[in-house]
Amino acid sequence: MSGLTRDILKWLQSLDLTTQIRNPKWEFSNGYLVAEIFSWYYPQEIQMHSFYNGESLAQKNKNWYLLKNFILRNSFDIKMEDVDGTIHCREGAAVQLVESMYEILTNKRVKKILPEIETDYTDFAYQQRLPMHARSTASKAVKNNLRLTEILADQNIITSTAKPDWFAQRTILKAQKIINDHIDHRRQERIEDPKRFGIKPSLGDRCVRRADLSQKLFSEPSHLTVTSDLQSELEWKQIWSKYPKKCGQFHNY
């Protein structure tokens, strides 16, 4: 039950579920317990005889197809990323899903510390803790972050066109995103530690940077600005107005 707060554990125990929850990552994967929780609050819409308590991908898809339609029909604030992560047993996805269900069904807030990094259900945070030589390559990143059930589910999507749009996530797009993120992370590592990768500065990097001459030529000097000219002219008129008579006497001589 790691990851679930005390309030959520007490709430789940009060529902008298058919299965004891030891590891949410596996217990909530097939969607049967999720349907059982919703059936306590919506018995007319969720009927347990329509769900299967099995572990095969076909049974998971049937259960979650009904649950996703129920979630969308009631406009619940549940992320489909959490649902897909729960189906494919991603770390932390089931906990996020149960917390969202708890807030919706009980109208209470979950007291927890917000993570510093947004959860994306990848092993990026784990890879950052590893030494540089032990981090995964591009092919290993695809293997770690793309499950076999996702590939099989996408094959079912290609042969069926009657499912909603949020089912349409292609394996190729997921794999390409994982590779692009891996390339971005490697590029950032090279910038942060160039000595580790033996990167030498180029001739352009070694050159001394000077200010652009065009900016100096076209920039207006401070003493030629309009405000400074008007101010100096006003000061000159004030000084001249103080001595009109003396200047006239000098001209008479």
CSV table of C-alpha atoms in Angstrom, one decimal:
chain,number,residue,atom,x,y,z
A,1,MET,CA,0.0,0.0,0.0
A,2,SER,CA,3.0,2.3,-0.4
A,3,GLY,CA,2.0,5.7,-1.8
A,4,LEU,CA,-1.5,5.9,-0.5
A,5,THR,CA,-2.3,8.3,2.4
A,6,ARG,CA,-3.9,7.2,5.7
A,7,ASP,CA,-7.2,8.8,4.8
A,8,ILE,CA,-7.4,7.0,1.5
A,9,LEU,CA,-6.6,3.7,3.2
A,10,LYS,CA,-9.3,4.1,5.7
A,11,TRP,CA,-11.7,5.1,2.9
A,12,LEU,CA,-10.9,1.9,0.9
A,13,GLN,CA,-11.3,-0.3,3.9
A,14,SER,CA,-14.7,1.2,4.6
A,15,LEU,CA,-15.9,0.1,1.2
A,16,ASP,CA,-15.5,-3.6,2.0
A,17,LEU,CA,-13.9,-4.4,-1.4
A,18,THR,CA,-13.6,-8.1,-2.5
A,19,THR,CA,-9.8,-7.9,-3.0
A,20,GLN,CA,-7.4,-6.8,-0.3
A,21,ILE,CA,-5.1,-4.0,-1.7
A,22,ARG,CA,-1.4,-4.7,-1.1
A,23,ASN,CA,0.1,-3.1,-4.2
A,24,PRO,CA,-2.1,-0.6,-6.1
A,25,LYS,CA,0.1,-0.9,-9.1
A,26,TRP,CA,-1.1,-4.5,-9.8
A,27,GLU,CA,-4.5,-4.6,-8.0
A,28,PHE,CA,-6.0,-1.7,-10.0
A,29,SER,CA,-4.5,-2.6,-13.4
A,30,ASN,CA,-7.5,-4.6,-14.7
A,31,GLY,CA,-10.1,-2.0,-13.6
A,32,TYR,CA,-12.2,-4.4,-11.6
A,33,LEU,CA,-11.6,-2.7,-8.2
A,34,VAL,CA,-12.1,0.7,-9.9
A,35,ALA,CA,-15.5,-0.4,-11.1
A,36,GLU,CA,-16.3,-1.8,-7.6
A,37,ILE,CA,-15.5,1.5,-6.0
A,38,PHE,CA,-17.6,3.4,-8.5
A,39,SER,CA,-20.5,1.0,-8.0
A,40,TRP,CA,-20.8,2.0,-4.4
A,41,TYR,CA,-21.6,5.6,-5.4
A,42,TYR,CA,-23.3,4.9,-8.8
A,43,PRO,CA,-25.0,1.5,-8.6
A,44,GLN,CA,-27.4,2.3,-11.5
A,45,GLU,CA,-24.6,3.1,-13.9
A,46,ILE,CA,-21.9,0.6,-12.8
A,47,GLN,CA,-23.1,-3.0,-12.6
A,48,MET,CA,-20.4,-5.5,-11.5
A,49,HIS,CA,-21.7,-8.4,-13.7
A,50,SER,CA,-20.4,-6.4,-16.7
A,51,PHE,CA,-16.8,-6.6,-15.5
A,52,TYR,CA,-14.2,-9.4,-15.5
A,53,ASN,CA,-11.7,-10.0,-12.7
A,54,GLY,CA,-8.9,-11.2,-14.9
A,55,GLU,CA,-5.4,-10.3,-16.0
A,56,SER,CA,-5.5,-10.8,-19.7
A,57,LEU,CA,-5.2,-7.7,-22.0
A,58,ALA,CA,-8.6,-8.5,-23.6
A,59,GLN,CA,-10.4,-8.4,-20.3
A,60,LYS,CA,-8.5,-5.2,-19.3
A,61,ASN,CA,-9.6,-3.5,-22.5
A,62,LYS,CA,-13.3,-4.5,-21.9
A,63,ASN,CA,-13.3,-3.3,-18.4
A,64,TRP,CA,-11.6,0.0,-19.1
A,65,TYR,CA,-13.6,0.6,-22.2
A,66,LEU,CA,-16.7,0.7,-20.0
A,67,LEU,CA,-15.0,2.7,-17.3
A,68,LYS,CA,-13.7,5.4,-19.7
A,69,ASN,CA,-17.1,5.9,-21.2
A,70,PHE,CA,-18.5,6.2,-17.6
A,71,ILE,CA,-15.8,8.8,-16.7
A,72,LEU,CA,-16.4,10.9,-19.8
A,73,ARG,CA,-20.1,10.7,-19.5
A,74,ASN,CA,-20.0,12.1,-16.0
A,75,SER,CA,-17.2,14.6,-16.8
A,76,PHE,CA,-15.0,13.5,-13.9
A,77,ASP,CA,-11.7,15.3,-13.4
A,78,ILE,CA,-9.6,12.2,-14.1
A,79,LYS,CA,-6.6,12.4,-16.4
A,80,MET,CA,-6.5,9.8,-19.1
A,81,GLU,CA,-2.7,9.7,-18.6
A,82,ASP,CA,-3.4,8.3,-15.2
A,83,VAL,CA,-5.8,5.8,-16.6
A,84,ASP,CA,-3.4,4.6,-19.3
A,85,GLY,CA,-0.6,4.4,-16.7
A,86,THR,CA,-2.7,2.3,-14.4
A,87,ILE,CA,-3.6,-0.1,-17.3
A,88,HIS,CA,0.0,-0.6,-18.2
A,89,CYS,CA,1.2,-0.8,-14.5
A,90,ARG,CA,3.3,2.3,-14.6
A,91,GLU,CA,4.8,3.4,-11.3
A,92,GLY,CA,2.7,5.9,-9.4
A,93,ALA,CA,-0.2,6.0,-11.9
A,94,ALA,CA,-2.6,3.9,-9.8
A,95,VAL,CA,-2.0,6.1,-6.8
A,96,GLN,CA,-2.8,9.2,-8.7
A,97,LEU,CA,-6.0,7.6,-10.1
A,98,VAL,CA,-7.1,6.5,-6.6
A,99,GLU,CA,-6.4,10.0,-5.2
A,100,SER,CA,-8.5,11.6,-8.0
A,101,MET,CA,-11.4,9.2,-7.3
A,102,TYR,CA,-11.2,9.9,-3.6
A,103,GLU,CA,-11.5,13.7,-4.2
A,104,ILE,CA,-14.4,13.3,-6.6
A,105,LEU,CA,-16.4,10.7,-4.6
A,106,THR,CA,-15.9,12.1,-1.1
A,107,ASN,CA,-15.5,15.8,-2.0
A,108,LYS,CA,-12.4,16.0,0.2
A,109,ARG,CA,-8.9,17.1,-0.6
A,110,VAL,CA,-5.8,14.8,-0.3
A,111,LYS,CA,-3.1,16.2,1.9
A,112,LYS,CA,0.2,15.5,0.3
A,113,ILE,CA,3.5,17.2,-0.6
A,114,LEU,CA,3.6,18.2,-4.3
A,115,PRO,CA,6.5,16.7,-6.2
A,116,GLU,CA,9.2,19.1,-7.5
A,117,ILE,CA,9.1,17.5,-11.0
A,118,GLU,CA,5.8,16.9,-12.8
A,119,THR,CA,5.0,13.2,-13.0
A,120,ASP,CA,5.3,11.9,-16.6
A,121,TYR,CA,5.5,8.1,-15.8
A,122,THR,CA,9.0,7.7,-17.3
A,123,ASP,CA,12.3,6.7,-15.7
A,124,PHE,CA,13.9,10.2,-16.2
A,125,ALA,CA,14.1,10.9,-12.5
A,126,TYR,CA,15.7,7.5,-11.8
A,127,GLN,CA,18.2,8.0,-14.7
A,128,GLN,CA,19.3,11.4,-13.3
A,129,ARG,CA,20.3,9.7,-10.0
A,130,LEU,CA,22.5,7.2,-11.8
A,131,PRO,CA,26.2,7.9,-12.7
A,132,MET,CA,26.8,9.1,-16.2
A,133,HIS,CA,28.2,5.7,-17.4
A,134,ALA,CA,25.2,3.7,-16.1
A,135,ARG,CA,22.5,5.7,-17.8
A,136,SER,CA,20.4,4.2,-20.5
A,137,THR,CA,20.9,4.4,-24.3
A,138,ALA,CA,18.2,5.4,-26.7
A,139,SER,CA,17.1,1.8,-27.3
A,140,LYS,CA,17.1,1.0,-23.6
A,141,ALA,CA,15.0,4.1,-23.0
A,142,VAL,CA,12.4,2.9,-25.4
A,143,LYS,CA,12.4,-0.6,-23.8
A,144,ASN,CA,12.1,0.9,-20.3
A,145,ASN,CA,9.3,3.4,-21.1
A,146,LEU,CA,7.2,1.5,-23.6
A,147,ARG,CA,5.4,-1.6,-22.3
A,148,LEU,CA,4.4,-4.6,-24.3
A,149,THR,CA,0.7,-4.1,-23.4
A,150,GLU,CA,0.8,-0.7,-25.0
A,151,ILE,CA,2.1,-2.2,-28.3
A,152,LEU,CA,-0.6,-4.9,-28.2
A,153,ALA,CA,-3.3,-2.3,-27.4
A,154,ASP,CA,-2.3,-0.1,-30.3
A,155,GLN,CA,-2.5,-3.1,-32.6
A,156,ASN,CA,-6.1,-3.5,-31.5
A,157,ILE,CA,-6.7,0.2,-32.3
A,158,ILE,CA,-5.5,-0.1,-35.9
A,159,THR,CA,-8.0,-2.9,-36.6
A,160,SER,CA,-10.9,-1.1,-34.9
A,161,THR,CA,-12.2,2.4,-35.7
A,162,ALA,CA,-15.3,2.5,-33.5
A,163,LYS,CA,-13.4,3.5,-30.3
A,164,PRO,CA,-13.2,7.1,-29.0
A,165,ASP,CA,-10.3,9.5,-29.9
A,166,TRP,CA,-8.4,9.1,-26.6
A,167,PHE,CA,-7.7,5.5,-27.6
A,168,ALA,CA,-5.8,6.6,-30.7
A,169,GLN,CA,-2.2,6.7,-29.4
A,170,ARG,CA,0.1,5.1,-31.8
A,171,THR,CA,3.2,3.1,-30.7
A,172,ILE,CA,5.4,4.9,-33.3
A,173,LEU,CA,4.5,8.3,-31.8
A,174,LYS,CA,5.2,7.2,-28.3
A,175,ALA,CA,8.6,5.6,-29.3
A,176,GLN,CA,9.5,8.7,-31.2
A,177,LYS,CA,8.7,11.0,-28.2
A,178,ILE,CA,10.8,8.8,-26.0
A,179,ILE,CA,13.8,9.0,-28.4
A,180,ASN,CA,13.4,12.8,-28.8
A,181,ASP,CA,13.3,13.3,-25.0
A,182,HIS,CA,16.4,11.1,-24.7
A,183,ILE,CA,18.3,13.2,-27.3
A,184,ASP,CA,17.3,16.4,-25.5
A,185,HIS,CA,18.6,15.0,-22.1
A,186,ARG,CA,21.9,13.9,-23.7
A,187,ARG,CA,22.3,17.3,-25.3
A,188,GLN,CA,21.7,19.0,-21.9
A,189,GLU,CA,24.3,16.7,-20.3
A,190,ARG,CA,26.9,17.7,-22.9
A,191,ILE,CA,26.2,21.4,-22.1
A,192,GLU,CA,26.4,20.9,-18.4
A,193,ASP,CA,29.6,18.8,-18.4
A,194,PRO,CA,31.6,19.2,-21.6
A,195,LYS,CA,34.8,17.8,-20.1
A,196,ARG,CA,33.1,14.5,-19.5
A,197,PHE,CA,32.4,14.1,-23.2
A,198,GLY,CA,35.7,15.6,-24.4
A,199,ILE,CA,34.1,18.6,-26.1
A,200,LYS,CA,36.7,21.3,-26.9
A,201,PRO,CA,35.7,24.9,-27.5
A,202,SER,CA,35.7,25.9,-31.2
A,203,LEU,CA,37.5,28.9,-32.6
A,204,GLY,CA,34.4,31.0,-32.5
A,205,ASP,CA,33.9,30.2,-28.8
A,206,ARG,CA,37.5,31.2,-28.0
A,207,CYS,CA,37.2,34.6,-29.7
A,208,VAL,CA,36.7,37.7,-27.5
A,209,ARG,CA,33.2,39.1,-28.0
A,210,ARG,CA,33.0,42.9,-28.6
A,211,ALA,CA,30.0,45.2,-28.8
A,212,ASP,CA,28.4,45.5,-32.2
A,213,LEU,CA,29.7,48.6,-34.1
A,214,SER,CA,26.4,49.2,-35.8
A,215,GLN,CA,24.8,49.8,-32.4
A,216,LYS,CA,27.5,52.4,-31.6
A,217,LEU,CA,27.1,54.2,-34.9
A,218,PHE,CA,23.3,54.4,-34.9
A,219,SER,CA,23.0,54.9,-31.1
A,220,GLU,CA,22.3,58.5,-30.2
A,221,PRO,CA,24.7,60.2,-27.8
A,222,SER,CA,23.3,61.2,-24.4
A,223,HIS,CA,24.1,64.9,-24.8
A,224,LEU,CA,22.3,65.1,-28.2
A,225,THR,CA,19.0,63.9,-27.0
A,226,VAL,CA,15.9,66.1,-27.4
A,227,THR,CA,15.2,66.4,-23.7
A,228,SER,CA,18.8,67.5,-22.9
A,229,ASP,CA,18.7,70.2,-25.7
A,230,LEU,CA,15.5,71.7,-24.5
A,231,GLN,CA,16.7,71.8,-20.9
A,232,SER,CA,20.0,73.6,-21.9
A,233,GLU,CA,18.1,76.1,-24.0
A,234,LEU,CA,15.7,77.0,-21.1
A,235,GLU,CA,18.6,77.4,-18.7
A,236,TRP,CA,20.3,79.8,-21.1
A,237,LYS,CA,17.2,81.9,-21.5
A,238,GLN,CA,16.8,82.2,-17.7
A,239,ILE,CA,20.4,83.4,-17.3
A,240,TRP,CA,20.1,85.9,-20.2
A,241,SER,CA,16.9,87.4,-18.7
A,242,LYS,CA,18.7,88.4,-15.5
A,243,TYR,CA,21.2,90.8,-17.1
A,244,PRO,CA,19.4,92.8,-19.9
A,245,LYS,CA,20.3,96.3,-18.7
A,246,LYS,CA,24.0,95.6,-18.1
A,247,CYS,CA,24.3,94.2,-21.6
A,248,GLY,CA,22.7,97.4,-23.0
A,249,GLN,CA,25.1,99.7,-21.2
A,250,PHE,CA,28.1,97.9,-22.6
A,251,HIS,CA,26.7,98.3,-26.1
A,252,ASN,CA,26.3,102.1,-25.6
A,253,TYR,CA,30.0,102.5,-24.9
